[in-house]
């Protein structure tokens, strides 16, 4: 497959702000809404998605949460599992018994995760016009916490396997997936992307990094990803979520030097579309390539950490 | 409904050890098995469970993971969400932007959770005969980690609503659910419990505590729960998991003074049946009472914390 | 000893603001100063303090940092020591050896501690006029971190044992220590409080709580402590620090309903005097009562946690 | 200065075991002793050390506890300071006020630290013959916790500045400091090392790493350090503690392939001498070189974390 421009474009901040306004859903579900595109999820969409379970094959899309994770020294750390009670710790009065117990310290966005709608702010505002005081240090998100997604993070999943569509192993850092490529890939895979969908966009970057044997700058470095025009593919289709196998959904470096994470601003905080990051789609993608079926049942409930702005997640796709 | 003896019995340690041996599945799936009753989960059981999704109504069964949780000063603490980046923190070079981030310190078994098979040891052994060296402090579970359940924690859920069956609001601390009561309740609810099922046993204790406005000794105190004979209901039926709305599945005080958590020994570490604890079944139970349907699709993936012996979970039931 | 009014007074916010302005040291040591009254500490004051070491008897003034600590369910938690490597964990290749290791999750102000100057803000300002942006969530204190105190938290310690002076075991919650009482106590103990001193004010409240066998609301409840007029005792004397055996230095409830922690505003963030909280002065106080010497060498270095606004500390008094 | 062999020697495990037995102090202070060489610290040694404070100049010897620390991806992480309450977080009812608060997750041995006597085990034993059950995962050290050192970590400090004595900037990784070099350095510096001393051995390795601008493998890699024969210098002199500016006191690679950390076994767990690691002696060493005085007052209290096997510390030397 050829003819797609994977180059980044330099986009003005005005253009991005215009897109943000255009796809903004603030107020669409009321002044108090904290769900955003999770509003598209209904009993009907869930029941329909259940119809996609045919063979019952289940694919877990989570990276291990441990020392082998992608955080390599800058910013967040990998999850730190620690021991509370060991196997040989005595149980007073019951010398034949033992009970193990452990704990974890972890940044909530350190591996396979959901971004909550309030992860991004622009001009002091986030989803539905909430100000910076809507996320305090003491309590975390007073509004728009990722916990609102609990119970609604279920529906039809669609995989757009970009490198396979292009006949390649993977996209390279800096290569950019625009709206036309998303559309062409969906058409070739014979899936239509629509309302309440959870769209998984595979770049092959995670597989690349894995093959290399080292995470390198996977967390926070250059990466393939969505270009800004992807917003005009996803937003009008009213999807609920978009996830990638990269650290931050978007192409890096970004398509503008005037702001960072422009798609987070347009799609996450303005359109209210949830972003999934660092999802491991490799075995799912192989299965889809095998049977040619790129849609499935998907469920990916956040942890219900009160006030959290993001959450680790163990997404499951079932075909 | 009357005629059920809810009293605890004093059971000898020999009797419990005999039950443990009787229902032991060690070796059943090979010397290297770490899955236990998760082996019963197959594509077929998952596909069949998907057939139980009719209306698409989704019920989240997790308690909030926060300061309002059940840990009240003894043993584990409630989850501590902490802020890594606040909404007003500057993004260097991008004064109009903000990105929030948070982290958590939490015991992995502090609220709605799964016990891994290696949570319990007896005579220095846990599931499949692994010794105490199979769970180290440094790396956690080298075998039988709860992460083995990832991707298999999906199937048919069955709710056994014991207090509703008995015409009561809840069971009282110390009241004991034995095999005959489980059978009678299932029959009355017109469900058969079978292989690969995830059985949710409601005691009403969580609702009681909630009504009281205080957790009191919910975590670690007296509670209604399963009696030892429950093993002879669940084990032969080859269920995958049993969850309750109590802290520890079993009736407390236990039915023996000679050991603690006897059902953990019999069912969890010997039979290899996963235990779910502190599951909030209240709205699901109301729905089941309304439509008379006590079976549903259930998915409850653990976090993939490397080496974890237990895991917080956001279980979802879909009817 | 009688004749001292231990009652709280209702003080207007204007009066407190006037005191804050009166004792404000902002600019005194330059616009960039982050040390406040730690500027009074010099080689000379340290050398002089060393002269107070006569017998070489050392008194540790720290509470244990563990589950038995004063945090009982509201706000901060007690320190959570967790195990990284256990004594029986294998050392690969060296079966005869073992190395233990542990970690801690702890609020930095959960037990015996120092408040940094930037712990308190009023009208968006803290010590030396720094704004709220001087303490970010991401990096913590960009200015006025408690780490500035490292190396300077040494000098002459003076104990003012208020209840012993009054012929009582302890002060009661709500009882208030004013300037006249401080002066009278110092005179009776034959110590003069002066520049660069570390003044330990004992209320007996910690001993009371210990005798009771339960922390109760020691952390955040009613307590004896300093009244607002204490500022006019300490500030003109140019002390470096004031510590008490209570949770928050000040009498609680406060002497005003219009603000909280008025002395933190006057003395800590305006005068730049460090506050030590939850210091255990019991054995030191007994020794002072025995030999009649109420001055000593004191050293109490904070942990050097980058960006910290407060710090746990193990203060040592040596006589 | 020349003529010193800095090469590592291959030492047999039998020789090390013999040294361990030779210098073992188990039982010396009773079967219940948990203090080891801290028993040498008395009022007298502290009072004498106070006499070394002349000018009152204070030197803090701690590395910052933060993201810039020496832990670079293997084993322990650097301290994670996190925000509990931010400067702009509202104080309900008091809009003009703010109070900041933070917490830390940190391995207790991740930077400038003390090893507790029970940090090392050999043949299932640690200081004073305690078995592996003396350090449990649940409670940590039941015996020999570093908290026993609180109040006794004070005394005469002696700096042995090995590279300056040798006329070099620093020792190279793998270079070994043996007993003869320690003795010659002390003689040249005109200090005698003796009972209850806290001996700081400078290798210059920390300065080297700092100059290089990168920690590299400072934590856990090759390093200069003490050779096994150092035990025969320190143990007979009955010092209380030995600290270095390296990660692990000992030369690395070790002088034997048959065990790891042989000096930890001989000096820490058998002789009961406390080990200080990652102490930053640079400004102190410059001062000593300037005035030719290599002895001083030193105080370095551990945190009182209940059950801790090691502790971060902010050591202070005062001359």
mmCIF file of C-alpha atoms in Angstrom, chain D residues 30-291:
data_model
loop_
_atom_site.group_PDB
_atom_site.id
_atom_site.type_symbol
_atom_site.label_atom_id
_atom_site.label_comp_id
_atom_site.label_asym_id
_atom_site.label_seq_id
_atom_site.Cartn_x
_atom_site.Cartn_y
_atom_site.Cartn_z
ATOM 1 C CA UNK D 30 25.017 -10.166 76.315
ATOM 2 C CA UNK D 31 22.795 -12.542 74.421
ATOM 3 C CA UNK D 32 20.144 -9.872 73.943
ATOM 4 C CA UNK D 33 22.375 -7.156 72.581
ATOM 5 C CA UNK D 34 21.195 -5.365 69.465
ATOM 6 C CA UNK D 35 23.632 -2.469 69.510
ATOM 7 C CA UNK D 36 26.962 -4.005 68.554
ATOM 8 C CA UNK D 37 29.670 -1.383 68.347
ATOM 9 C CA UNK D 38 27.214 1.284 69.325
ATOM 10 C CA UNK D 39 27.916 -0.043 72.816
ATOM 11 C CA UNK D 40 31.238 1.735 72.596
ATOM 12 C CA UNK D 41 29.391 5.052 72.461
ATOM 13 C CA UNK D 42 29.081 6.452 75.962
ATOM 14 C CA UNK D 43 28.470 9.815 77.543
ATOM 15 C CA UNK D 44 32.201 10.101 77.826
ATOM 16 C CA UNK D 45 32.902 9.506 74.150
ATOM 17 C CA UNK D 46 30.220 11.996 73.208
ATOM 18 C CA UNK D 47 31.473 14.638 75.629
ATOM 19 C CA UNK D 48 35.002 14.144 74.356
ATOM 20 C CA UNK D 49 33.833 14.473 70.775
ATOM 21 C CA UNK D 50 32.085 17.721 71.646
ATOM 22 C CA UNK D 51 35.497 19.073 72.540
ATOM 23 C CA UNK D 52 36.390 18.833 68.850
ATOM 24 C CA UNK D 53 33.938 21.589 67.989
ATOM 25 C CA UNK D 54 36.142 24.668 67.788
ATOM 26 C CA UNK D 55 35.072 27.008 65.015
ATOM 27 C CA UNK D 56 31.494 25.759 64.856
ATOM 28 C CA UNK D 57 31.645 25.073 61.131
ATOM 29 C CA UNK D 58 29.079 22.522 60.101
ATOM 30 C CA UNK D 59 29.292 20.165 57.131
ATOM 31 C CA UNK D 60 26.261 18.280 55.883
ATOM 32 C CA UNK D 61 27.250 14.977 54.322
ATOM 33 C CA UNK D 62 23.977 13.923 52.655
ATOM 34 C CA UNK D 63 23.128 13.630 48.997
ATOM 35 C CA UNK D 64 19.811 15.143 47.936
ATOM 36 C CA UNK D 65 16.984 12.618 48.224
ATOM 37 C CA UNK D 66 15.321 13.075 44.876
ATOM 38 C CA UNK D 67 15.141 12.308 41.210
ATOM 39 C CA UNK D 68 18.747 13.380 40.754
ATOM 40 C CA UNK D 69 19.955 10.615 43.022
ATOM 41 C CA UNK D 70 22.290 7.716 42.322
ATOM 42 C CA UNK D 71 19.688 5.023 41.612
ATOM 43 C CA UNK D 72 19.672 4.684 37.862
ATOM 44 C CA UNK D 73 17.320 1.971 36.871
ATOM 45 C CA UNK D 74 18.519 -1.183 38.607
ATOM 46 C CA UNK D 75 17.367 -2.289 42.004
ATOM 47 C CA UNK D 76 16.195 0.556 44.190
ATOM 48 C CA UNK D 77 14.563 3.713 42.865
ATOM 49 C CA UNK D 78 15.385 7.240 43.871
ATOM 50 C CA UNK D 79 13.100 8.879 46.441
ATOM 51 C CA UNK D 80 9.712 9.817 45.045
ATOM 52 C CA UNK D 81 8.470 12.999 46.692
ATOM 53 C CA UNK D 82 4.771 13.406 45.993
ATOM 54 C CA UNK D 83 2.331 16.142 46.795
ATOM 55 C CA UNK D 84 -0.452 15.698 49.314
ATOM 56 C CA UNK D 85 -1.668 19.295 49.440
ATOM 57 C CA UNK D 86 -0.659 21.998 46.988
ATOM 58 C CA UNK D 87 -0.168 25.690 47.594
ATOM 59 C CA UNK D 88 -3.359 26.629 45.756
ATOM 60 C CA UNK D 89 -5.499 23.922 47.280
ATOM 61 C CA UNK D 90 -8.416 25.583 49.030
ATOM 62 C CA UNK D 91 -8.708 25.489 52.809
ATOM 63 C CA UNK D 92 -12.465 25.159 53.255
ATOM 64 C CA UNK D 93 -13.831 28.227 54.967
ATOM 65 C CA UNK D 94 -10.533 30.095 54.848
ATOM 66 C CA UNK D 95 -10.084 31.367 51.299
ATOM 67 C CA UNK D 96 -7.060 33.497 52.137
ATOM 68 C CA UNK D 97 -5.058 30.554 53.471
ATOM 69 C CA UNK D 98 -3.087 27.632 52.157
ATOM 70 C CA UNK D 99 -1.085 24.792 53.704
ATOM 71 C CA UNK D 100 1.212 22.576 51.694
ATOM 72 C CA UNK D 101 1.986 18.985 52.510
ATOM 73 C CA UNK D 102 3.948 16.204 50.898
ATOM 74 C CA UNK D 103 4.938 12.574 51.226
ATOM 75 C CA UNK D 104 7.712 10.337 50.033
ATOM 76 C CA UNK D 105 8.082 6.800 48.800
ATOM 77 C CA UNK D 106 11.689 5.769 49.172
ATOM 78 C CA UNK D 107 13.871 2.724 49.621
ATOM 79 C CA UNK D 108 15.552 3.298 52.971
ATOM 80 C CA UNK D 109 18.980 2.593 51.516
ATOM 81 C CA UNK D 110 18.709 4.550 48.280
ATOM 82 C CA UNK D 111 21.153 7.376 49.033
ATOM 83 C CA UNK D 112 23.223 8.601 52.012
ATOM 84 C CA UNK D 113 22.399 5.937 54.577
ATOM 85 C CA UNK D 114 23.192 3.649 57.447
ATOM 86 C CA UNK D 115 23.175 -0.122 57.115
ATOM 87 C CA UNK D 116 21.656 -1.713 60.167
ATOM 88 C CA UNK D 117 23.480 -4.698 61.669
ATOM 89 C CA UNK D 118 20.808 -7.047 60.298
ATOM 90 C CA UNK D 119 21.260 -5.923 56.712
ATOM 91 C CA UNK D 120 23.490 -8.957 56.100
ATOM 92 C CA UNK D 121 22.993 -12.662 56.879
ATOM 93 C CA UNK D 122 25.383 -15.591 56.514
ATOM 94 C CA UNK D 123 24.442 -19.208 57.028
ATOM 95 C CA UNK D 124 21.078 -17.986 58.236
ATOM 96 C CA UNK D 125 22.475 -15.799 60.978
ATOM 97 C CA UNK D 126 23.025 -12.110 61.581
ATOM 98 C CA UNK D 127 24.392 -10.010 64.460
ATOM 99 C CA UNK D 128 24.466 -11.779 67.781
ATOM 100 C CA UNK D 129 23.363 -15.022 66.200
ATOM 101 C CA UNK D 130 19.839 -14.011 65.353
ATOM 102 C CA UNK D 131 18.229 -16.189 62.679
ATOM 103 C CA UNK D 132 16.342 -15.267 59.527
ATOM 104 C CA UNK D 133 13.150 -15.143 61.542
ATOM 105 C CA UNK D 134 14.535 -12.072 63.315
ATOM 106 C CA UNK D 135 13.663 -9.996 60.260
ATOM 107 C CA UNK D 136 10.159 -10.646 58.979
ATOM 108 C CA UNK D 137 8.523 -9.091 55.974
ATOM 109 C CA UNK D 138 5.531 -7.960 57.967
ATOM 110 C CA UNK D 139 7.275 -6.092 60.746
ATOM 111 C CA UNK D 140 10.811 -5.808 59.459
ATOM 112 C CA UNK D 141 13.651 -6.192 61.917
ATOM 113 C CA UNK D 142 12.376 -7.664 65.162
ATOM 114 C CA UNK D 143 15.957 -7.439 66.414
ATOM 115 C CA UNK D 144 18.964 -5.384 65.379
ATOM 116 C CA UNK D 145 16.901 -2.684 63.649
ATOM 117 C CA UNK D 146 18.790 0.440 62.695
ATOM 118 C CA UNK D 147 16.481 2.268 65.103
ATOM 119 C CA UNK D 148 18.662 0.939 67.928
ATOM 120 C CA UNK D 149 21.313 3.342 66.718
ATOM 121 C CA UNK D 150 19.093 6.381 67.362
ATOM 122 C CA UNK D 151 20.647 8.485 70.101
ATOM 123 C CA UNK D 152 23.997 6.728 69.810
ATOM 124 C CA UNK D 153 25.005 7.811 66.331
ATOM 125 C CA UNK D 154 27.120 10.614 67.754
ATOM 126 C CA UNK D 155 30.790 10.860 68.490
ATOM 127 C CA UNK D 156 34.223 11.588 67.214
ATOM 128 C CA UNK D 157 34.474 11.578 63.457
ATOM 129 C CA UNK D 158 37.749 10.909 61.690
ATOM 130 C CA UNK D 159 38.276 11.459 58.000
ATOM 131 C CA UNK D 160 40.801 9.296 56.196
ATOM 132 C CA UNK D 161 41.235 11.067 52.877
ATOM 133 C CA UNK D 162 42.926 8.314 50.917
ATOM 134 C CA UNK D 163 43.339 9.996 47.522
ATOM 135 C CA UNK D 164 44.720 13.222 49.022
ATOM 136 C CA UNK D 165 47.153 11.163 51.046
ATOM 137 C CA UNK D 166 48.188 9.425 47.844
ATOM 138 C CA UNK D 167 48.453 12.717 45.995
ATOM 139 C CA UNK D 168 45.659 11.777 43.661
ATOM 140 C CA UNK D 169 42.190 13.079 42.853
ATOM 141 C CA UNK D 170 40.461 9.803 43.400
ATOM 142 C CA UNK D 171 40.800 6.061 43.466
ATOM 143 C CA UNK D 172 39.660 4.124 40.440
ATOM 144 C CA UNK D 173 36.997 1.418 40.408
ATOM 145 C CA UNK D 174 38.523 -1.815 41.586
ATOM 146 C CA UNK D 175 41.278 -0.108 43.573
ATOM 147 C CA UNK D 176 41.479 -1.451 47.040
ATOM 148 C CA UNK D 177 42.180 0.185 50.393
ATOM 149 C CA UNK D 178 43.921 -2.214 52.733
ATOM 150 C CA UNK D 179 44.906 -1.981 56.397
ATOM 151 C CA UNK D 180 48.403 -0.676 55.738
ATOM 152 C CA UNK D 181 47.103 2.193 53.644
ATOM 153 C CA UNK D 182 44.532 3.122 56.297
ATOM 154 C CA UNK D 183 47.270 3.146 58.936
ATOM 155 C CA UNK D 184 49.662 5.195 56.831
ATOM 156 C CA UNK D 185 46.970 7.705 55.930
ATOM 157 C CA UNK D 186 45.967 8.117 59.586
ATOM 158 C CA UNK D 187 49.568 8.604 60.591
ATOM 159 C CA UNK D 188 50.161 11.169 57.885
ATOM 160 C CA UNK D 189 47.013 13.008 58.933
ATOM 161 C CA UNK D 190 48.100 12.785 62.554
ATOM 162 C CA UNK D 191 44.975 11.100 63.824
ATOM 163 C CA UNK D 192 44.697 7.898 65.716
ATOM 164 C CA UNK D 193 41.626 5.825 65.080
ATOM 165 C CA UNK D 194 40.140 4.378 68.217
ATOM 166 C CA UNK D 195 37.218 3.157 70.218
ATOM 167 C CA UNK D 196 33.790 4.610 69.426
ATOM 168 C CA UNK D 197 35.062 6.494 66.402
ATOM 169 C CA UNK D 198 33.034 7.152 63.281
ATOM 170 C CA UNK D 199 35.592 6.751 60.530
ATOM 171 C CA UNK D 200 34.907 8.348 57.155
ATOM 172 C CA UNK D 201 37.002 6.850 54.400
ATOM 173 C CA UNK D 202 37.104 9.029 51.313
ATOM 174 C CA UNK D 203 37.900 7.431 47.965
ATOM 175 C CA UNK D 204 37.075 10.395 45.736
ATOM 176 C CA UNK D 205 34.748 8.158 43.727
ATOM 177 C CA UNK D 206 31.707 10.336 44.381
ATOM 178 C CA UNK D 207 33.585 13.422 43.235
ATOM 179 C CA UNK D 208 34.668 11.532 40.135
ATOM 180 C CA UNK D 209 31.143 10.554 39.285
ATOM 181 C CA UNK D 210 29.939 14.095 39.920
ATOM 182 C CA UNK D 211 32.584 15.499 37.629
ATOM 183 C CA UNK D 212 31.512 13.065 34.937
ATOM 184 C CA UNK D 213 28.004 14.498 35.042
ATOM 185 C CA UNK D 214 26.402 11.064 35.222
ATOM 186 C CA UNK D 215 25.917 8.539 37.994
ATOM 187 C CA UNK D 216 26.561 5.703 35.603
ATOM 188 C CA UNK D 217 26.826 2.502 37.615
ATOM 189 C CA UNK D 218 27.756 4.235 40.875
ATOM 190 C CA UNK D 219 24.946 2.269 42.509
ATOM 191 C CA UNK D 220 26.018 -1.324 42.240
ATOM 192 C CA UNK D 221 28.852 -1.136 39.729
ATOM 193 C CA UNK D 222 32.604 -1.297 40.082
ATOM 194 C CA UNK D 223 34.044 1.026 42.681
ATOM 195 C CA UNK D 224 37.092 1.647 44.769
ATOM 196 C CA UNK D 225 36.661 0.696 48.402
ATOM 197 C CA UNK D 226 37.853 -1.201 51.412
ATOM 198 C CA UNK D 227 39.642 -4.485 51.014
ATOM 199 C CA UNK D 228 39.058 -7.357 53.380
ATOM 200 C CA UNK D 229 42.184 -6.599 55.370
ATOM 201 C CA UNK D 230 40.549 -3.318 56.440
ATOM 202 C CA UNK D 231 38.789 -5.427 59.038
ATOM 203 C CA UNK D 232 42.057 -5.972 60.850
ATOM 204 C CA UNK D 233 42.513 -2.215 61.000
ATOM 205 C CA UNK D 234 39.022 -1.305 62.195
ATOM 206 C CA UNK D 235 37.905 -4.200 64.374
ATOM 207 C CA UNK D 236 40.715 -4.252 66.939
ATOM 208 C CA UNK D 237 40.391 -0.472 67.268
ATOM 209 C CA UNK D 238 36.744 -0.929 68.272
ATOM 210 C CA UNK D 239 35.347 1.773 66.053
ATOM 211 C CA UNK D 240 31.597 2.260 66.025
ATOM 212 C CA UNK D 241 31.071 2.977 62.345
ATOM 213 C CA UNK D 242 32.800 3.200 59.001
ATOM 214 C CA UNK D 243 31.413 5.267 56.138
ATOM 215 C CA UNK D 244 32.553 5.844 52.596
ATOM 216 C CA UNK D 245 31.664 8.011 49.636
ATOM 217 C CA UNK D 246 30.809 4.909 47.611
ATOM 218 C CA UNK D 247 27.699 2.835 47.172
ATOM 219 C CA UNK D 248 28.792 -0.097 49.292
ATOM 220 C CA UNK D 249 31.901 0.584 51.416
ATOM 221 C CA UNK D 250 33.800 -2.353 49.913
ATOM 222 C CA UNK D 251 35.927 -2.513 46.799
ATOM 223 C CA UNK D 252 33.994 -3.838 43.834
ATOM 224 C CA UNK D 253 34.458 -6.340 42.335
ATOM 225 C CA UNK D 254 34.954 -8.058 45.638
ATOM 226 C CA UNK D 255 38.175 -9.790 46.564
ATOM 227 C CA UNK D 256 36.540 -13.165 46.305
ATOM 228 C CA UNK D 257 34.265 -14.843 43.840
ATOM 229 C CA UNK D 258 32.946 -17.152 46.508
ATOM 230 C CA UNK D 259 30.807 -14.645 48.364
ATOM 231 C CA UNK D 260 29.526 -11.132 47.992
ATOM 232 C CA UNK D 261 30.129 -8.214 50.261
ATOM 233 C CA UNK D 262 32.650 -10.077 52.454
ATOM 234 C CA UNK D 263 33.345 -7.030 54.637
ATOM 235 C CA UNK D 264 29.642 -6.697 55.363
ATOM 236 C CA UNK D 265 29.831 -10.212 56.707
ATOM 237 C CA UNK D 266 33.000 -9.659 58.721
ATOM 238 C CA UNK D 267 32.593 -6.117 59.990
ATOM 239 C CA UNK D 268 28.841 -5.356 59.908
ATOM 240 C CA UNK D 269 27.132 -8.553 61.002
ATOM 241 C CA UNK D 270 29.996 -10.190 62.915
ATOM 242 C CA UNK D 271 31.913 -7.307 64.460
ATOM 243 C CA UNK D 272 28.769 -5.175 64.720
ATOM 244 C CA UNK D 273 30.336 -2.081 63.120
ATOM 245 C CA UNK D 274 27.791 0.167 61.392
ATOM 246 C CA UNK D 275 28.333 0.938 57.724
ATOM 247 C CA UNK D 276 27.580 4.360 56.221
ATOM 248 C CA UNK D 277 27.218 4.460 52.462
ATOM 249 C CA UNK D 278 27.082 7.209 49.855
ATOM 250 C CA UNK D 279 28.250 9.893 52.257
ATOM 251 C CA UNK D 280 29.232 13.093 50.529
ATOM 252 C CA UNK D 281 32.510 14.117 52.159
ATOM 253 C CA UNK D 282 33.716 16.583 49.567
ATOM 254 C CA UNK D 283 33.424 19.919 51.357
ATOM 255 C CA UNK D 284 34.439 18.391 54.662
ATOM 256 C CA UNK D 285 37.535 16.911 53.003
ATOM 257 C CA UNK D 286 38.469 20.255 51.510
ATOM 258 C CA UNK D 287 38.201 21.862 54.895
ATOM 259 C CA UNK D 288 40.332 19.170 56.512
ATOM 260 C CA UNK D 289 42.960 19.590 53.822
ATOM 261 C CA UNK D 290 42.910 23.312 54.493
ATOM 262 C CA UNK D 291 43.371 23.244 58.239
#
